[in-house]
């Protein structure tokens, strides 16, 4: 090359890779850049295996012990084994009696197919009305129990009533096991699971209604919901491997569908869960794909539920379906914008607004075009409950007077405080909530967040499963503060969140980070407190409440209701087979179970026609729902006040019950 010559430079335009090629190359680069984890030493693997084995053993043992405890307590309370069949059956009151009566009908049927047909075309329960009992009362638990009883040959070993309540008690064992696992997953130690179960049993008056109403739908359904929450908790964890993620996804799918089939109100509870996941998706961008996979499970479960529940329109007009469809549509319309920019923040707000607007619009459209009568009273009740509407409707005012639909009493909070549950729950909730707010402000200020949070970081609010549970428990708690019956949904998760919080080193480390503790090594102190605090709580609970539990198991109680037994015996022996009975809904359920006779109303709140029938026959003497210058109807009949005496003839009475026959030929007496 000659001196002073400039070498020729060939300029080429770089070819743009195709989008698919670019994605594949980026994916390969990401895989290649990911550090291959070193294989852990044998002693570390052995330690992990021992920890998991002991935790699983403790979880299963706790569930079995709780089921045995329920069985022993039930035997002591009702002296069940020494009772006749009629006396056992009257322990089922109200709607519980109705559910068990259909289980008896299935066992009496000549075949399973015939039994199902008679339940789906039932005209032997409510007079002048044919109902699909399987759809209207969610009788899949009774169908499954009857099949298991006959298929396993249990009819030669155990009585039907023991088999039935044994299944329910077993499900309660699964319930507390799922709570154990959820608390374990959140805290990292099975000590949290033990504390969860201890609080659950001590506060069982406020955590479950299994002691008083065994066949209730919630006692069949909530164990599956607890399994779904446990699977969802594991699925949302950031450090979950592929196999664990698949297992959690399959368990979550199966439990979601089963839960939806067991309880007619299940989609309302899943609606609250969907709101929690929607807010989680808004706060935690890394879990967006997982959250939308859960939405697909909701849609699939609703579709299957609609088909298998005889095209039940309640699933189509459910707010869960409207919300999930809106979320999926907005996800499809969402633009790819660089994260952290001002445009991305504006798009987040727009997406939030679109989801809310579209969900409400879809729900209104579905209710307009889909014929439905399901749970229409519920919206009216909520309007009256929150003071948005005033009504003189008897049914609405009667529902407002029900204890389970009123606000919780002070005794409820006092019991939770005496067991130390409420103070620790409030502490854990405040720390987690403030940590979540801190994470949100960090996102707004475009500060980087770690994908995997460690103890040293002291940021418990960055964990997706923590965000979900905090939002979920706040939503459930808000409703439980208004309606006492919902405390049975909220209190179990209060036990779980409080136990997982006090046993989590991350929670204590988060607190130490805020106070900038330097005198003692914060990590060491957090580890010590995460073991010392639950141990102290456990010992104090053992000292105060364990003797009471043992006393309950050793004390022999007796359920004595001779008046009801006499009434049922009289109906079975002397009342005409074609007789139809009218009275309070609670008593009608017992009459249907013990005698098999037809009634005019049922203690169910999900049918407008049945609610109107209840209104027509309601005659409680202490009724404070309406005011009239005339005497109460039942009272007037009892004192033989004219002109009612011309229409009714008393045919049976005892200390508690009066039975009157309608006169077919009216004779006017002076």
Coordinates of C-alpha atoms in Angstrom, one line a residue, residues 62-656:
X62 CA -52.4 -32.6 62.2
X63 CA -55.2 -33.1 59.7
X64 CA -55.9 -36.7 60.9
X65 CA -55.8 -35.6 64.5
X66 CA -58.3 -32.8 63.8
X67 CA -60.7 -35.2 62.1
X68 CA -60.5 -37.6 65.0
X69 CA -61.0 -34.7 67.4
X70 CA -64.2 -33.7 65.6
X71 CA -65.5 -37.2 65.6
X72 CA -64.8 -37.7 69.3
X73 CA -66.3 -34.3 70.2
X74 CA -69.4 -35.0 68.1
X75 CA -69.9 -38.3 69.9
X76 CA -69.5 -36.7 73.3
X77 CA -71.8 -33.7 72.5
X78 CA -74.7 -35.7 71.1
X79 CA -74.1 -39.1 72.7
X80 CA -74.5 -40.3 69.1
X81 CA -73.8 -44.0 69.3
X82 CA -76.4 -44.5 72.0
X83 CA -79.2 -42.8 70.1
X84 CA -81.9 -44.2 67.9
X85 CA -81.9 -43.2 64.2
X86 CA -84.7 -40.7 64.7
X87 CA -82.9 -38.9 67.5
X88 CA -79.7 -38.8 65.4
X89 CA -81.4 -37.3 62.5
X90 CA -83.0 -34.4 64.5
X91 CA -79.5 -33.2 65.3
X92 CA -79.5 -32.0 61.7
X93 CA -81.4 -28.7 61.7
X94 CA -82.7 -26.5 58.9
X95 CA -81.1 -26.8 55.5
X96 CA -78.7 -29.5 56.9
X97 CA -81.7 -31.8 57.3
X98 CA -82.7 -31.2 53.7
X99 CA -79.3 -32.2 52.3
X100 CA -79.1 -35.3 54.4
X101 CA -82.6 -36.3 53.4
X102 CA -81.6 -36.5 49.8
X103 CA -78.6 -38.7 50.7
X104 CA -81.1 -41.1 52.3
X105 CA -83.3 -40.9 49.1
X106 CA -80.3 -41.9 47.0
X107 CA -79.6 -44.9 49.1
X108 CA -83.2 -46.0 48.9
X109 CA -83.4 -45.7 45.1
X110 CA -83.2 -49.0 43.2
X111 CA -80.3 -47.7 41.1
X112 CA -78.1 -44.7 40.9
X113 CA -79.6 -43.6 37.6
X114 CA -83.1 -43.8 39.0
X115 CA -82.1 -41.9 42.1
X116 CA -80.6 -39.1 40.1
X117 CA -83.7 -38.9 37.9
X118 CA -85.9 -38.6 40.9
X119 CA -83.8 -35.8 42.4
X120 CA -83.7 -33.9 39.1
X121 CA -87.5 -34.2 38.7
X122 CA -88.4 -34.0 42.4
X123 CA -92.1 -33.5 43.2
X124 CA -92.1 -35.1 46.6
X125 CA -90.5 -32.4 48.7
X126 CA -92.4 -29.1 48.1
X127 CA -96.1 -29.3 47.4
X128 CA -97.4 -28.2 44.0
X129 CA -93.8 -27.7 42.8
X130 CA -91.4 -29.8 40.8
X131 CA -87.7 -28.9 41.4
X132 CA -84.3 -30.0 40.1
X133 CA -82.9 -30.6 43.5
X134 CA -79.4 -31.4 42.2
X135 CA -79.1 -28.0 40.5
X136 CA -81.0 -25.9 43.0
X137 CA -79.3 -27.3 46.2
X138 CA -75.9 -28.4 44.8
X139 CA -76.4 -32.0 45.8
X140 CA -73.2 -33.4 44.2
X141 CA -71.8 -34.2 47.6
X142 CA -74.8 -36.4 48.4
X143 CA -74.5 -38.1 45.0
X144 CA -70.8 -38.8 45.5
X145 CA -71.3 -40.0 49.1
X146 CA -74.1 -42.4 48.1
X147 CA -72.0 -43.8 45.3
X148 CA -69.0 -44.3 47.6
X149 CA -71.1 -45.9 50.3
X150 CA -72.6 -48.5 47.9
X151 CA -69.5 -49.0 45.7
X152 CA -67.1 -49.7 48.6
X153 CA -69.4 -52.2 50.3
X154 CA -69.7 -50.0 53.4
X155 CA -73.3 -50.8 53.8
X156 CA -72.2 -54.1 55.4
X157 CA -69.7 -52.4 57.8
X158 CA -71.0 -49.0 58.8
X159 CA -74.3 -47.2 59.1
X160 CA -75.1 -44.6 56.4
X161 CA -75.1 -41.7 58.8
X162 CA -71.7 -42.5 60.2
X163 CA -70.3 -42.9 56.7
X164 CA -71.7 -39.5 55.7
X165 CA -70.4 -37.5 58.7
X166 CA -67.1 -39.4 58.5
X167 CA -66.5 -38.1 55.0
X168 CA -67.3 -34.5 56.1
X169 CA -64.9 -34.9 59.1
X170 CA -62.2 -36.2 56.8
X171 CA -62.7 -33.2 54.5
X172 CA -62.2 -31.0 57.5
X173 CA -58.9 -32.7 58.1
X174 CA -57.9 -31.9 54.6
X175 CA -59.0 -28.3 55.2
X176 CA -56.6 -27.8 58.1
X177 CA -53.8 -29.6 56.3
X178 CA -54.2 -27.2 53.3
X179 CA -54.0 -24.3 55.7
X180 CA -50.9 -25.8 57.3
X181 CA -49.3 -26.1 53.8
X182 CA -50.2 -22.6 52.8
X183 CA -48.7 -21.1 56.0
X184 CA -45.6 -23.3 55.5
X185 CA -45.2 -22.1 51.9
X186 CA -45.4 -18.4 52.9
X187 CA -43.1 -18.6 55.9
X188 CA -40.7 -21.3 54.9
X189 CA -41.1 -23.3 58.1
X190 CA -43.7 -25.9 59.1
X191 CA -43.7 -24.3 62.6
X192 CA -46.1 -21.8 61.1
X193 CA -48.5 -24.6 60.1
X194 CA -48.6 -25.9 63.6
X195 CA -49.4 -22.4 64.9
X196 CA -52.1 -22.0 62.2
X197 CA -53.9 -25.2 63.3
X198 CA -53.6 -24.3 67.0
X199 CA -55.3 -21.0 66.4
X200 CA -57.9 -22.6 64.1
X201 CA -59.0 -25.2 66.7
X202 CA -58.9 -22.8 69.6
X203 CA -61.1 -20.3 67.7
X204 CA -63.3 -23.0 66.0
X205 CA -66.4 -21.2 67.1
X206 CA -65.5 -18.5 64.6
X207 CA -63.6 -20.6 62.0
X208 CA -66.2 -23.3 61.2
X209 CA -69.8 -24.4 61.7
X210 CA -69.0 -28.1 61.5
X211 CA -70.0 -28.6 65.1
X212 CA -73.6 -27.5 64.6
X213 CA -74.4 -28.1 60.9
X214 CA -72.4 -31.0 59.4
X215 CA -74.1 -31.3 56.0
X216 CA -73.8 -27.6 55.1
X217 CA -72.4 -26.9 51.6
X218 CA -69.6 -24.8 53.0
X219 CA -68.3 -27.8 55.0
X220 CA -68.1 -29.8 51.8
X221 CA -66.7 -27.0 49.6
X222 CA -64.2 -24.9 51.8
X223 CA -61.7 -27.8 52.0
X224 CA -61.3 -27.7 48.2
X225 CA -61.0 -23.9 48.3
X226 CA -58.2 -24.2 50.9
X227 CA -56.4 -26.7 48.6
X228 CA -56.9 -24.2 45.7
X229 CA -55.4 -21.4 47.8
X230 CA -52.5 -23.6 48.8
X231 CA -51.8 -24.5 45.2
X232 CA -52.2 -20.8 44.1
X233 CA -49.7 -19.7 46.8
X234 CA -47.1 -22.2 45.6
X235 CA -47.8 -21.3 41.9
X236 CA -47.2 -17.6 42.6
X237 CA -43.8 -18.1 44.2
X238 CA -41.0 -16.7 42.2
X239 CA -38.4 -19.4 42.9
X240 CA -40.6 -22.3 42.0
X241 CA -39.2 -24.9 39.6
X242 CA -41.0 -26.2 36.5
X243 CA -42.2 -29.4 38.0
X244 CA -43.5 -27.7 41.1
X245 CA -45.3 -25.1 38.9
X246 CA -47.0 -27.8 36.9
X247 CA -48.1 -29.7 40.0
X248 CA -49.5 -26.5 41.5
X249 CA -51.3 -25.7 38.3
X250 CA -53.0 -29.1 38.0
X251 CA -54.0 -29.1 41.7
X252 CA -55.4 -25.6 41.4
X253 CA -57.4 -26.5 38.3
X254 CA -58.9 -29.6 39.9
X255 CA -59.7 -27.9 43.2
X256 CA -61.2 -24.8 41.6
X257 CA -63.6 -26.9 39.5
X258 CA -64.6 -29.2 42.4
X259 CA -65.1 -26.2 44.7
X260 CA -67.4 -24.6 42.1
X261 CA -69.5 -27.8 41.9
X262 CA -69.9 -28.2 45.7
X263 CA -71.4 -24.8 46.6
X264 CA -73.8 -22.5 44.8
X265 CA -72.1 -19.4 46.2
X266 CA -68.5 -20.5 45.2
X267 CA -68.2 -18.2 42.2
X268 CA -68.8 -15.2 44.5
X269 CA -65.8 -16.2 46.6
X270 CA -63.7 -16.8 43.5
X271 CA -64.8 -13.4 42.3
X272 CA -63.1 -11.8 45.3
X273 CA -60.0 -14.0 44.6
X274 CA -60.0 -12.8 41.0
X275 CA -60.1 -9.1 42.2
X276 CA -57.1 -9.9 44.4
X277 CA -55.2 -11.4 41.5
X278 CA -56.1 -8.4 39.3
X279 CA -54.7 -6.0 41.8
X280 CA -51.6 -8.3 42.1
X281 CA -51.2 -8.1 38.4
X282 CA -51.3 -4.4 38.6
X283 CA -48.6 -4.2 41.3
X284 CA -46.4 -7.1 40.2
X285 CA -45.5 -7.2 36.5
X286 CA -43.4 -10.3 36.7
X287 CA -46.4 -12.5 37.6
X288 CA -48.7 -11.3 34.8
X289 CA -48.5 -14.5 32.8
X290 CA -49.2 -16.7 35.8
X291 CA -52.2 -14.6 36.8
X292 CA -53.7 -14.9 33.3
X293 CA -53.3 -18.7 33.4
X294 CA -55.4 -18.6 36.6
X295 CA -58.0 -16.6 34.7
X296 CA -58.2 -19.4 32.1
X297 CA -58.9 -21.9 34.9
X298 CA -61.8 -19.7 36.0
X299 CA -63.3 -19.7 32.5
X300 CA -62.8 -23.4 32.0
X301 CA -64.4 -24.2 35.4
X302 CA -67.3 -21.9 34.8
X303 CA -67.9 -23.5 31.4
X304 CA -67.8 -27.1 32.9
X305 CA -70.0 -26.0 35.8
X306 CA -72.6 -24.5 33.4
X307 CA -72.8 -27.8 31.5
X308 CA -72.8 -30.2 34.4
X309 CA -75.2 -28.1 36.5
X310 CA -77.9 -28.5 33.9
X311 CA -77.0 -25.3 32.1
X312 CA -77.3 -23.2 35.2
X313 CA -77.7 -19.6 34.2
X314 CA -76.1 -18.5 37.5
X315 CA -72.6 -19.2 36.0
X316 CA -73.3 -17.0 33.0
X317 CA -74.5 -14.0 34.9
X318 CA -71.8 -14.5 37.5
X319 CA -69.6 -11.4 38.2
X320 CA -66.6 -13.7 38.0
X321 CA -67.2 -14.5 34.4
X322 CA -67.7 -10.8 33.5
X323 CA -64.5 -9.8 35.3
X324 CA -62.4 -12.6 33.8
X325 CA -63.6 -12.0 30.2
X326 CA -62.9 -8.3 30.6
X327 CA -59.4 -9.0 31.9
X328 CA -58.7 -11.4 29.0
X329 CA -60.0 -8.9 26.4
X330 CA -58.0 -6.0 27.8
X331 CA -54.9 -8.2 27.9
X332 CA -55.3 -8.9 24.1
X333 CA -55.7 -5.2 23.4
X334 CA -52.8 -4.2 25.6
X335 CA -50.0 -2.4 23.7
X336 CA -46.3 -3.4 24.2
X337 CA -44.9 -0.3 25.9
X338 CA -41.4 0.0 27.5
X339 CA -41.8 -0.6 31.2
X340 CA -41.1 2.3 33.6
X341 CA -41.9 5.1 31.1
X342 CA -44.6 7.7 31.6
X343 CA -46.6 6.2 28.8
X344 CA -46.5 2.8 30.5
X345 CA -47.9 4.3 33.7
X346 CA -50.7 6.0 31.8
X347 CA -51.5 2.7 30.0
X348 CA -51.8 1.0 33.4
X349 CA -54.4 3.5 34.6
X350 CA -56.3 3.2 31.3
X351 CA -56.2 -0.6 31.5
X352 CA -57.5 -0.5 35.0
X353 CA -60.4 1.7 34.0
X354 CA -61.2 -0.4 30.9
X355 CA -61.3 -3.6 33.0
X356 CA -63.7 -2.1 35.5
X357 CA -66.0 -0.5 32.9
X358 CA -66.0 -3.6 30.6
X359 CA -66.7 -6.0 33.5
X360 CA -69.7 -4.0 34.6
X361 CA -71.0 -3.6 31.1
X362 CA -70.6 -7.3 30.3
X363 CA -72.5 -8.3 33.5
X364 CA -75.4 -5.9 32.7
X365 CA -75.6 -7.3 29.1
X366 CA -75.5 -10.9 30.3
X367 CA -78.3 -10.2 32.9
X368 CA -80.3 -8.5 30.2
X369 CA -80.2 -11.3 27.6
X370 CA -79.8 -14.4 29.8
X371 CA -83.0 -15.5 31.6
X372 CA -82.1 -16.0 35.3
X373 CA -83.7 -16.0 38.7
X374 CA -80.6 -17.1 40.6
X375 CA -79.8 -15.1 43.7
X376 CA -81.6 -12.0 42.6
X377 CA -82.6 -11.3 46.2
X378 CA -78.9 -11.0 47.1
X379 CA -78.4 -7.7 45.3
X380 CA -81.6 -6.3 46.9
X381 CA -80.5 -7.5 50.3
X382 CA -77.1 -5.8 49.9
X383 CA -78.8 -2.6 48.8
X384 CA -80.9 -2.6 51.9
X385 CA -78.0 -3.7 54.1
X386 CA -75.8 -0.8 53.1
X387 CA -78.7 1.7 53.2
X388 CA -78.8 2.2 49.5
X389 CA -82.5 1.3 49.4
X390 CA -85.4 1.2 51.8
X391 CA -88.1 -1.4 51.6
X392 CA -91.1 -2.8 53.4
X393 CA -90.6 -6.2 51.8
X394 CA -91.1 -8.9 54.4
X395 CA -88.4 -11.2 53.1
X396 CA -85.7 -8.5 53.0
X397 CA -86.5 -7.4 56.5
X398 CA -86.6 -11.0 57.7
X399 CA -83.2 -11.6 56.2
X400 CA -81.9 -8.5 58.0
X401 CA -83.0 -9.9 61.3
X402 CA -81.1 -13.2 60.8
X403 CA -78.1 -13.3 63.2
X404 CA -75.7 -14.6 60.5
X405 CA -76.5 -11.6 58.3
X406 CA -76.0 -9.0 60.9
X407 CA -72.7 -7.3 61.9
X408 CA -70.4 -9.3 64.2
X409 CA -70.8 -8.8 67.9
X410 CA -68.1 -7.6 70.3
X411 CA -67.7 -11.1 71.6
X412 CA -66.3 -12.2 68.3
X413 CA -63.4 -9.7 68.6
X414 CA -63.0 -10.4 72.3
X415 CA -62.5 -14.2 71.6
X416 CA -59.9 -13.5 68.9
X417 CA -58.1 -11.2 71.2
X418 CA -58.0 -13.6 74.1
X419 CA -56.4 -16.2 71.9
X420 CA -53.8 -13.6 70.9
X421 CA -54.8 -14.1 67.2
X422 CA -56.2 -10.7 66.5
X423 CA -53.2 -8.6 67.9
X424 CA -50.6 -10.6 65.9
X425 CA -52.8 -10.6 62.8
X426 CA -53.0 -6.8 62.9
X427 CA -49.3 -6.6 63.4
X428 CA -48.5 -8.8 60.5
X429 CA -51.1 -7.1 58.3
X430 CA -49.7 -3.6 59.0
X431 CA -46.1 -4.6 58.3
X432 CA -47.0 -6.5 55.1
X433 CA -49.3 -3.7 53.9
X434 CA -46.7 -0.9 54.5
X435 CA -44.1 -3.0 52.7
X436 CA -46.4 -3.5 49.7
X437 CA -47.0 0.3 49.6
X438 CA -43.2 0.8 49.7
X439 CA -42.9 -1.5 46.7
X440 CA -45.6 0.4 44.8
X441 CA -43.8 3.7 45.4
X442 CA -40.6 2.1 44.2
X443 CA -42.3 1.0 41.0
X444 CA -43.7 4.5 40.5
X445 CA -40.2 6.0 40.9
X446 CA -38.8 3.5 38.4
X447 CA -36.5 1.9 40.9
X448 CA -35.3 -1.6 40.1
X449 CA -36.8 -4.6 42.0
X450 CA -35.3 -7.9 42.6
X451 CA -36.8 -11.0 41.0
X452 CA -35.9 -13.1 44.0
X453 CA -36.3 -11.6 47.4
X454 CA -33.9 -12.8 50.2
X455 CA -33.9 -12.3 53.9
X456 CA -31.2 -9.7 53.8
X457 CA -33.3 -7.5 51.6
X458 CA -36.1 -7.0 54.2
X459 CA -38.8 -6.5 51.5
X460 CA -41.5 -9.0 52.3
X461 CA -44.0 -6.9 50.3
X462 CA -42.2 -7.8 47.0
X463 CA -43.3 -11.4 47.2
X464 CA -46.3 -12.0 44.9
X465 CA -47.9 -14.6 47.2
X466 CA -47.8 -12.1 50.1
X467 CA -49.4 -9.4 48.0
X468 CA -52.2 -11.7 47.0
X469 CA -52.9 -12.9 50.6
X470 CA -52.9 -9.4 52.0
X471 CA -55.4 -8.1 49.4
X472 CA -57.5 -11.2 49.8
X473 CA -57.7 -11.1 53.6
X474 CA -58.6 -7.4 53.5
X475 CA -61.4 -8.0 51.1
X476 CA -62.8 -10.9 53.1
X477 CA -62.3 -9.0 56.3
X478 CA -64.2 -6.0 55.0
X479 CA -67.2 -8.2 54.2
X480 CA -67.0 -10.0 57.5
X481 CA -67.2 -6.7 59.4
X482 CA -70.6 -6.2 57.8
X483 CA -72.0 -9.8 57.7
X484 CA -71.2 -12.1 60.6
X485 CA -71.8 -15.3 58.6
X486 CA -68.8 -14.4 56.4
X487 CA -66.4 -14.6 59.4
X488 CA -66.2 -18.4 58.7
X489 CA -64.5 -17.5 55.4
X490 CA -62.2 -14.8 56.9
X491 CA -61.1 -16.2 60.2
X492 CA -59.3 -19.3 58.9
X493 CA -57.1 -17.1 56.7
X494 CA -56.5 -14.7 59.6
X495 CA -55.0 -17.7 61.5
X496 CA -52.9 -18.6 58.4
X497 CA -51.6 -15.1 57.7
X498 CA -50.8 -14.3 61.3
X499 CA -49.0 -17.6 61.9
X500 CA -47.0 -17.3 58.6
X501 CA -46.0 -13.7 59.5
X502 CA -44.7 -14.2 63.0
X503 CA -42.8 -17.3 61.8
X504 CA -41.2 -15.5 58.8
X505 CA -37.7 -14.1 59.2
X506 CA -38.4 -11.8 56.3
X507 CA -41.2 -10.0 58.2
X508 CA -38.9 -9.3 61.2
X509 CA -36.1 -8.3 58.8
X510 CA -38.4 -5.8 57.1
X511 CA -39.3 -4.3 60.4
X512 CA -35.6 -4.1 61.4
X513 CA -34.7 -2.4 58.1
X514 CA -37.2 0.3 58.8
X515 CA -35.8 1.0 62.3
X516 CA -32.2 0.6 61.0
X517 CA -31.2 -1.8 63.7
X518 CA -27.4 -2.0 64.1
X519 CA -26.7 -3.0 67.7
X520 CA -27.4 -6.6 67.0
X521 CA -27.0 -8.4 63.7
X522 CA -30.5 -8.0 62.1
X523 CA -30.5 -11.4 60.2
X524 CA -29.5 -13.3 63.3
X525 CA -32.1 -11.5 65.4
X526 CA -34.8 -12.1 62.7
X527 CA -34.1 -15.8 62.7
X528 CA -34.2 -16.0 66.5
X529 CA -37.5 -14.1 66.7
X530 CA -39.1 -16.2 63.9
X531 CA -38.6 -19.2 66.1
X532 CA -38.9 -17.7 69.6
X533 CA -42.2 -15.7 69.1
X534 CA -44.3 -18.7 67.8
X535 CA -42.8 -20.9 70.4
X536 CA -43.8 -18.6 73.2
X537 CA -47.3 -18.2 71.6
X538 CA -47.6 -21.9 71.3
X539 CA -46.7 -22.6 74.9
X540 CA -49.1 -19.9 76.2
X541 CA -51.9 -21.4 74.1
X542 CA -51.1 -24.9 75.3
X543 CA -51.2 -23.8 78.9
X544 CA -54.4 -21.9 78.7
X545 CA -56.5 -23.7 76.1
X546 CA -55.3 -27.4 76.0
X547 CA -57.0 -28.3 79.4
X548 CA -60.3 -26.9 78.0
X549 CA -60.1 -29.0 74.9
X550 CA -59.4 -32.1 77.0
X551 CA -62.3 -31.3 79.2
X552 CA -64.6 -31.0 76.2
X553 CA -63.6 -34.5 75.1
X554 CA -64.0 -36.1 78.5
X555 CA -67.2 -34.4 79.4
X556 CA -70.3 -36.4 78.3
X557 CA -73.1 -34.1 77.1
X558 CA -76.6 -35.0 76.0
X559 CA -78.8 -33.7 73.2
X560 CA -82.3 -33.9 74.7
X561 CA -85.3 -32.8 72.5
X562 CA -88.2 -35.1 73.4
X563 CA -90.9 -32.7 72.0
X564 CA -89.4 -32.9 68.5
X565 CA -89.1 -36.7 68.8
X566 CA -92.7 -37.0 69.9
X567 CA -93.8 -34.8 67.0
X568 CA -91.9 -36.8 64.4
X569 CA -93.2 -40.1 65.8
X570 CA -96.8 -38.9 65.7
X571 CA -96.4 -37.7 62.1
X572 CA -94.9 -41.1 61.0
X573 CA -97.6 -43.2 62.8
X574 CA -100.8 -41.2 62.7
X575 CA -100.7 -38.4 60.1
X576 CA -102.0 -39.3 56.6
X577 CA -99.3 -40.2 54.1
X578 CA -100.6 -37.6 51.6
X579 CA -100.6 -34.9 54.3
X580 CA -98.7 -31.6 53.5
X581 CA -97.1 -29.7 56.4
X582 CA -96.7 -25.9 56.7
X583 CA -94.7 -24.1 59.3
X584 CA -91.3 -22.5 60.0
X585 CA -88.7 -23.4 57.4
X586 CA -86.3 -24.8 60.0
X587 CA -89.0 -27.3 61.2
X588 CA -89.9 -28.2 57.7
X589 CA -86.4 -29.4 57.0
X590 CA -86.5 -31.8 60.0
X591 CA -90.0 -33.1 59.0
X592 CA -88.8 -33.8 55.4
X593 CA -85.8 -35.7 56.8
X594 CA -87.4 -37.7 59.6
X595 CA -90.8 -38.5 58.1
X596 CA -90.4 -38.0 54.3
X597 CA -93.7 -36.1 54.2
X598 CA -94.3 -33.2 51.8
X599 CA -93.9 -29.6 53.0
X600 CA -94.8 -26.2 51.7
X601 CA -91.5 -24.5 52.2
X602 CA -87.8 -25.1 52.7
X603 CA -85.0 -23.3 54.7
X604 CA -83.2 -22.2 51.5
X605 CA -82.4 -18.6 50.5
X606 CA -81.5 -19.1 46.8
X607 CA -85.0 -19.4 45.3
X608 CA -87.5 -16.5 45.1
X609 CA -90.6 -18.8 45.1
X610 CA -89.4 -20.6 48.3
X611 CA -88.7 -17.2 50.0
X612 CA -92.2 -16.1 49.2
X613 CA -93.6 -19.3 50.6
X614 CA -91.6 -18.7 53.7
X615 CA -93.1 -15.3 54.0
X616 CA -96.6 -16.7 53.6
X617 CA -96.2 -19.3 56.4
X618 CA -94.0 -17.4 58.8
X619 CA -95.7 -17.0 62.1
X620 CA -93.1 -16.5 64.8
X621 CA -94.7 -14.9 67.9
X622 CA -91.7 -12.7 68.7
X623 CA -91.7 -11.3 65.2
X624 CA -90.6 -7.7 65.1
X625 CA -90.6 -7.3 61.3
X626 CA -94.0 -5.8 60.9
X627 CA -96.6 -3.9 62.9
X628 CA -100.2 -4.7 62.8
X629 CA -103.2 -3.8 65.0
X630 CA -104.4 -7.4 64.6
X631 CA -103.0 -10.3 66.6
X632 CA -100.4 -12.6 65.2
X633 CA -102.1 -15.4 63.2
X634 CA -100.6 -18.4 65.1
X635 CA -101.3 -16.8 68.4
X636 CA -104.9 -16.2 67.4
X637 CA -105.3 -19.8 66.3
X638 CA -103.8 -21.2 69.5
X639 CA -106.3 -19.3 71.7
X640 CA -109.2 -20.5 69.5
X641 CA -110.1 -16.9 68.6
X642 CA -113.0 -16.5 66.2
X643 CA -113.2 -16.6 63.2
X644 CA -110.0 -18.7 62.8
X645 CA -111.4 -21.5 64.8
X646 CA -113.9 -22.2 62.1
X647 CA -111.1 -23.1 59.6
X648 CA -108.7 -25.1 61.8
X649 CA -108.9 -28.1 64.1
X650 CA -106.1 -29.0 66.5
X651 CA -105.0 -32.6 66.0
X652 CA -101.8 -32.7 68.1
X653 CA -100.0 -30.7 70.6
X654 CA -97.2 -30.9 73.2
X655 CA -95.1 -28.3 75.1
X656 CA -93.4 -27.0 72.0

